[in-house]
Amino acid sequence: MLVAERHREIIALVDKEKSVRVAGLAKLFQVTEETIRRDLEKLEAEGVLLRSHGGAVSIRSGGREASYSEREVSFASEKSAIAREAVRLIEEGDTIIIDASTTAWQMTKLLPDMPLTVVTNAMQVCIELANRPRIRVICTGGSLSAPSLSFTGARAELALAEYHVNRLFFSCTGVDLEHGLSDVNEAQATLKQKMMSIADRSYLLVDKSKFGVKALKRFGGLGDVDEVITNTGVEPATVQEITALGVTVTAAK
């Protein structure tokens, strides 16, 4: 196994299990514990996990923003299923917002070339849609955030204030029944809040790992969302409490 491949699998495992042990990783990948320690040291330097005594922990509930490449490989199959479900909701002539989340980007890859207006702050969304001439793309502009390959800040917020859209498709770092919706990046959280305010309907695209996570900046409540599109495996009690708020919960398969 190549080093880069081992690193990707370590990242995915840490995000799934929330914490890992050096001994367990060494056995899993059939390398020495010293090799795993070097791997974790490098991954921590890249800001994708935090080392702990004897292992590493996920940064999902911490205070740092994961890189776009790390988020792209994390829970990739779940994100693809969620994206397929979300695309079914889009109709010709819609005006939509797509945020800078990797789940929303997966949805963009599946969009057919049809009459549609897409407002986004994500560089990857703009690039993906550049070869679909029937889709009109509006980029917010603003200050570039390198980890998320997106634009944020006052200029992006002012740009959004000029628009009204039918549907918003977005994700976030954390979804908690009490704390609500939150993001590790304050600027992203503020922009998502603005997006919700100009959309007729808001669709939250989150895999099951996001539930129960409280990130740094809260930007809304679960009741502010019209539909949560997630994957199978979310606790039934959690689904019941969300639906009690009048929010539809769809489990993509």
Tab-separated table of C-alpha atoms in Angstrom:
chain	number	residue	atom	x	y	z
A	1	MET	CA	0.000	0.000	0.000
A	2	LEU	CA	1.307	3.447	-0.928
A	3	VAL	CA	1.874	5.964	1.871
A	4	ALA	CA	-0.693	8.392	0.417
A	5	GLU	CA	-3.311	5.630	0.288
A	6	ARG	CA	-2.592	4.645	3.890
A	7	HIS	CA	-2.970	8.284	4.942
A	8	ARG	CA	-6.365	8.540	3.217
A	9	GLU	CA	-7.572	5.402	4.966
A	10	ILE	CA	-6.318	6.635	8.344
A	11	ILE	CA	-8.206	9.922	7.875
A	12	ALA	CA	-11.437	8.123	6.951
A	13	LEU	CA	-11.072	5.752	9.922
A	14	VAL	CA	-10.430	8.573	12.400
A	15	ASP	CA	-13.501	10.459	11.194
A	16	LYS	CA	-15.654	7.336	11.385
A	17	GLU	CA	-14.478	6.052	14.782
A	18	LYS	CA	-13.672	9.506	16.292
A	19	SER	CA	-10.466	8.088	17.780
A	20	VAL	CA	-7.849	5.469	16.889
A	21	ARG	CA	-4.905	3.792	18.600
A	22	VAL	CA	-1.381	3.481	17.217
A	23	ALA	CA	-1.233	-0.240	17.998
A	24	GLY	CA	-4.515	-0.901	16.217
A	25	LEU	CA	-3.455	1.033	13.114
A	26	ALA	CA	-0.087	-0.723	13.003
A	27	LYS	CA	-1.823	-4.103	13.054
A	28	LEU	CA	-4.421	-3.038	10.479
A	29	PHE	CA	-1.902	-1.717	7.953
A	30	GLN	CA	0.830	-4.236	8.841
A	31	VAL	CA	3.489	-1.622	9.540
A	32	THR	CA	5.473	-0.698	12.643
A	33	GLU	CA	4.063	1.531	15.363
A	34	GLU	CA	6.860	4.004	14.649
A	35	THR	CA	5.643	4.278	11.036
A	36	ILE	CA	2.117	5.007	12.265
A	37	ARG	CA	3.420	7.657	14.670
A	38	ARG	CA	5.175	9.398	11.766
A	39	ASP	CA	1.961	9.158	9.736
A	40	LEU	CA	-0.059	10.766	12.527
A	41	GLU	CA	2.551	13.481	13.031
A	42	LYS	CA	2.380	14.395	9.337
A	43	LEU	CA	-1.444	14.326	9.254
A	44	GLU	CA	-1.624	16.512	12.342
A	45	ALA	CA	0.720	19.021	10.681
A	46	GLU	CA	-1.708	19.097	7.745
A	47	GLY	CA	-4.554	19.900	10.136
A	48	VAL	CA	-6.687	16.809	9.435
A	49	LEU	CA	-6.553	15.167	12.878
A	50	LEU	CA	-5.207	15.667	16.398
A	51	ARG	CA	-2.686	13.338	17.995
A	52	SER	CA	-3.496	12.053	21.457
A	53	HIS	CA	-1.642	9.863	23.933
A	54	GLY	CA	-1.271	6.547	22.117
A	55	GLY	CA	-3.262	7.513	19.035
A	56	ALA	CA	-5.279	10.274	17.372
A	57	VAL	CA	-8.735	11.853	17.522
A	58	SER	CA	-11.044	13.451	14.972
A	59	ILE	CA	-11.124	17.237	14.586
A	60	ARG	CA	-14.841	17.235	13.625
A	61	SER	CA	-15.879	18.741	16.947
A	62	GLY	CA	-12.721	20.817	17.353
A	63	GLY	CA	-11.747	24.309	16.303
A	64	ARG	CA	-9.887	23.791	13.015
A	65	GLU	CA	-11.228	23.514	9.495
A	66	ALA	CA	-10.323	20.346	7.606
A	67	SER	CA	-8.818	20.711	4.151
A	68	TYR	CA	-10.956	20.217	1.048
A	69	SER	CA	-8.965	17.123	0.021
A	70	GLU	CA	-9.492	15.533	3.447
A	71	ARG	CA	-13.232	16.204	3.392
A	72	GLU	CA	-13.493	14.912	-0.171
A	73	VAL	CA	-12.339	11.382	0.793
A	74	SER	CA	-14.188	11.252	4.119
A	75	PHE	CA	-17.482	9.276	3.915
A	76	ALA	CA	-17.344	9.518	0.114
A	77	SER	CA	-19.898	6.766	-0.594
A	78	GLU	CA	-22.403	8.234	1.878
A	79	LYS	CA	-22.003	11.687	0.335
A	80	SER	CA	-22.589	10.290	-3.141
A	81	ALA	CA	-25.845	8.634	-2.054
A	82	ILE	CA	-27.022	11.857	-0.397
A	83	ALA	CA	-26.107	13.821	-3.521
A	84	ARG	CA	-28.155	11.515	-5.764
A	85	GLU	CA	-31.177	12.014	-3.529
A	86	ALA	CA	-30.759	15.797	-3.545
A	87	VAL	CA	-30.509	16.085	-7.338
A	88	ARG	CA	-33.975	14.529	-7.690
A	89	LEU	CA	-35.462	17.626	-6.048
A	90	ILE	CA	-34.194	20.062	-8.697
A	91	GLU	CA	-36.496	21.107	-11.534
A	92	GLU	CA	-35.873	23.030	-14.749
A	93	GLY	CA	-36.000	26.770	-14.198
A	94	ASP	CA	-35.039	26.565	-10.519
A	95	THR	CA	-32.738	29.114	-8.924
A	96	ILE	CA	-30.599	27.410	-6.303
A	97	ILE	CA	-27.689	28.027	-3.952
A	98	ILE	CA	-24.997	25.406	-3.486
A	99	ASP	CA	-22.528	25.955	-0.660
A	100	ALA	CA	-18.860	24.958	-0.502
A	101	SER	CA	-19.375	21.585	1.163
A	102	THR	CA	-18.011	18.473	-0.537
A	103	THR	CA	-21.450	16.822	-0.326
A	104	ALA	CA	-23.008	19.690	-2.276
A	105	TRP	CA	-20.153	19.467	-4.777
A	106	GLN	CA	-20.935	15.774	-5.282
A	107	MET	CA	-24.489	16.884	-6.093
A	108	THR	CA	-23.156	19.393	-8.630
A	109	LYS	CA	-21.321	16.618	-10.483
A	110	LEU	CA	-24.664	14.876	-11.051
A	111	LEU	CA	-26.582	17.915	-12.298
A	112	PRO	CA	-27.766	17.513	-15.904
A	113	ASP	CA	-27.241	20.381	-18.336
A	114	MET	CA	-30.665	22.039	-18.095
A	115	PRO	CA	-32.072	25.571	-17.676
A	116	LEU	CA	-31.020	26.441	-14.153
A	117	THR	CA	-29.407	29.267	-12.193
A	118	VAL	CA	-26.822	28.306	-9.591
A	119	VAL	CA	-25.493	30.781	-7.029
A	120	THR	CA	-22.427	29.570	-5.164
A	121	ASN	CA	-19.385	30.618	-3.162
A	122	ALA	CA	-17.494	27.450	-4.115
A	123	MET	CA	-14.684	27.400	-6.668
A	124	GLN	CA	-15.161	23.685	-7.298
A	125	VAL	CA	-18.841	24.166	-8.148
A	126	CYS	CA	-17.984	26.890	-10.674
A	127	ILE	CA	-15.361	24.691	-12.315
A	128	GLU	CA	-17.660	21.667	-12.416
A	129	LEU	CA	-20.471	23.596	-14.097
A	130	ALA	CA	-18.280	25.506	-16.563
A	131	ASN	CA	-18.926	22.993	-19.341
A	132	ARG	CA	-22.726	22.997	-18.982
A	133	PRO	CA	-23.887	25.974	-21.088
A	134	ARG	CA	-27.569	25.750	-20.116
A	135	ILE	CA	-26.745	26.328	-16.447
A	136	ARG	CA	-26.163	29.949	-15.470
A	137	VAL	CA	-23.563	30.205	-12.702
A	138	ILE	CA	-23.251	33.189	-10.355
A	139	CYS	CA	-20.229	33.289	-8.034
A	140	THR	CA	-20.374	35.462	-4.921
A	141	GLY	CA	-16.733	36.467	-4.959
A	142	GLY	CA	-15.118	37.526	-1.697
A	143	SER	CA	-12.072	36.485	0.301
A	144	LEU	CA	-10.610	33.117	-0.693
A	145	SER	CA	-10.593	30.428	1.989
A	146	ALA	CA	-7.884	27.967	0.962
A	147	PRO	CA	-8.984	24.954	3.070
A	148	SER	CA	-12.503	24.937	1.595
A	149	LEU	CA	-11.649	26.410	-1.834
A	150	SER	CA	-14.437	28.936	-1.356
A	151	PHE	CA	-15.182	32.631	-0.946
A	152	THR	CA	-16.352	34.202	2.316
A	153	GLY	CA	-16.381	37.577	4.021
A	154	ALA	CA	-18.275	40.847	3.687
A	155	ARG	CA	-18.174	40.943	-0.114
A	156	ALA	CA	-19.679	37.447	-0.368
A	157	GLU	CA	-22.389	38.341	2.155
A	158	LEU	CA	-23.282	41.539	0.262
A	159	ALA	CA	-23.498	39.591	-2.989
A	160	LEU	CA	-25.927	37.089	-1.484
A	161	ALA	CA	-28.138	39.896	-0.125
A	162	GLU	CA	-29.003	40.847	-3.712
A	163	TYR	CA	-30.549	37.487	-4.574
A	164	HIS	CA	-33.567	35.303	-3.833
A	165	VAL	CA	-33.547	31.561	-4.618
A	166	ASN	CA	-35.973	28.645	-4.620
A	167	ARG	CA	-33.743	26.111	-2.945
A	168	LEU	CA	-30.578	25.951	-0.857
A	169	PHE	CA	-28.416	22.829	-0.674
A	170	PHE	CA	-25.796	22.975	2.061
A	171	SER	CA	-23.953	21.069	4.747
A	172	CYS	CA	-22.159	21.911	8.000
A	173	THR	CA	-19.712	20.535	10.523
A	174	GLY	CA	-22.180	19.703	13.277
A	175	VAL	CA	-25.881	18.901	13.760
A	176	ASP	CA	-27.133	18.712	17.337
A	177	LEU	CA	-30.698	18.624	18.642
A	178	GLU	CA	-29.976	21.290	21.268
A	179	HIS	CA	-27.070	23.265	19.793
A	180	GLY	CA	-28.530	23.237	16.282
A	181	LEU	CA	-26.451	23.719	13.145
A	182	SER	CA	-22.821	24.724	13.538
A	183	ASP	CA	-19.592	25.046	11.611
A	184	VAL	CA	-15.935	25.028	12.580
A	185	ASN	CA	-15.314	28.098	10.404
A	186	GLU	CA	-16.988	31.321	11.613
A	187	ALA	CA	-16.985	32.988	8.188
A	188	GLN	CA	-18.561	29.934	6.562
A	189	ALA	CA	-21.193	29.777	9.303
A	190	THR	CA	-22.149	33.423	8.763
A	191	LEU	CA	-22.457	32.845	5.015
A	192	LYS	CA	-24.619	29.743	5.472
A	193	GLN	CA	-26.914	31.775	7.717
A	194	LYS	CA	-27.256	34.377	4.959
A	195	MET	CA	-27.958	31.642	2.418
A	196	MET	CA	-30.783	30.278	4.539
A	197	SER	CA	-32.350	33.717	4.822
A	198	ILE	CA	-32.738	34.173	1.037
A	199	ALA	CA	-33.984	30.661	0.179
A	200	ASP	CA	-37.593	29.482	-0.004
A	201	ARG	CA	-36.571	25.967	1.028
A	202	SER	CA	-33.394	24.738	2.695
A	203	TYR	CA	-32.047	21.205	2.301
A	204	LEU	CA	-29.371	20.073	4.750
A	205	LEU	CA	-27.070	17.388	3.308
A	206	VAL	CA	-25.270	15.586	6.137
A	207	ASP	CA	-23.951	12.074	6.660
A	208	LYS	CA	-24.624	10.370	9.981
A	209	SER	CA	-21.200	11.303	11.404
A	210	LYS	CA	-22.333	14.944	11.710
A	211	PHE	CA	-25.094	14.219	14.253
A	212	GLY	CA	-24.291	14.969	17.874
A	213	VAL	CA	-21.374	17.236	16.903
A	214	LYS	CA	-21.178	20.776	18.292
A	215	ALA	CA	-18.756	22.912	16.303
A	216	LEU	CA	-17.458	26.383	17.120
A	217	LYS	CA	-20.022	28.680	15.471
A	218	ARG	CA	-23.778	28.083	15.670
A	219	PHE	CA	-25.698	29.579	12.743
A	220	GLY	CA	-29.215	28.152	12.970
A	221	GLY	CA	-31.585	25.613	14.454
A	222	LEU	CA	-32.807	22.342	13.003
A	223	GLY	CA	-36.266	23.856	12.790
A	224	ASP	CA	-34.927	26.386	10.263
A	225	VAL	CA	-34.405	23.574	7.742
A	226	ASP	CA	-37.151	22.139	5.520
A	227	GLU	CA	-35.538	18.761	4.869
A	228	VAL	CA	-32.550	16.807	6.127
A	229	ILE	CA	-31.074	14.393	3.604
A	230	THR	CA	-28.773	11.895	5.281
A	231	ASN	CA	-27.786	8.245	4.998
A	232	THR	CA	-29.082	5.178	6.815
A	233	GLY	CA	-27.910	4.537	10.354
A	234	VAL	CA	-29.030	7.709	12.133
A	235	GLU	CA	-30.506	6.885	15.535
A	236	PRO	CA	-34.330	6.470	15.276
A	237	ALA	CA	-34.794	8.676	18.333
A	238	THR	CA	-32.853	11.466	16.627
A	239	VAL	CA	-34.954	11.157	13.473
A	240	GLN	CA	-38.127	11.257	15.570
A	241	GLU	CA	-37.072	14.441	17.356
A	242	ILE	CA	-36.184	16.154	14.090
A	243	THR	CA	-39.481	15.227	12.433
A	244	ALA	CA	-41.300	16.521	15.513
A	245	LEU	CA	-39.966	19.952	14.548
A	246	GLY	CA	-41.823	19.705	11.217
A	247	VAL	CA	-38.655	18.815	9.304
A	248	THR	CA	-38.655	16.013	6.734
A	249	VAL	CA	-35.860	13.452	7.153
A	250	THR	CA	-34.856	11.446	4.078
A	251	ALA	CA	-32.402	8.543	4.314
A	252	ALA	CA	-30.508	8.043	1.056
A	253	LYS	CA	-29.541	4.477	0.150
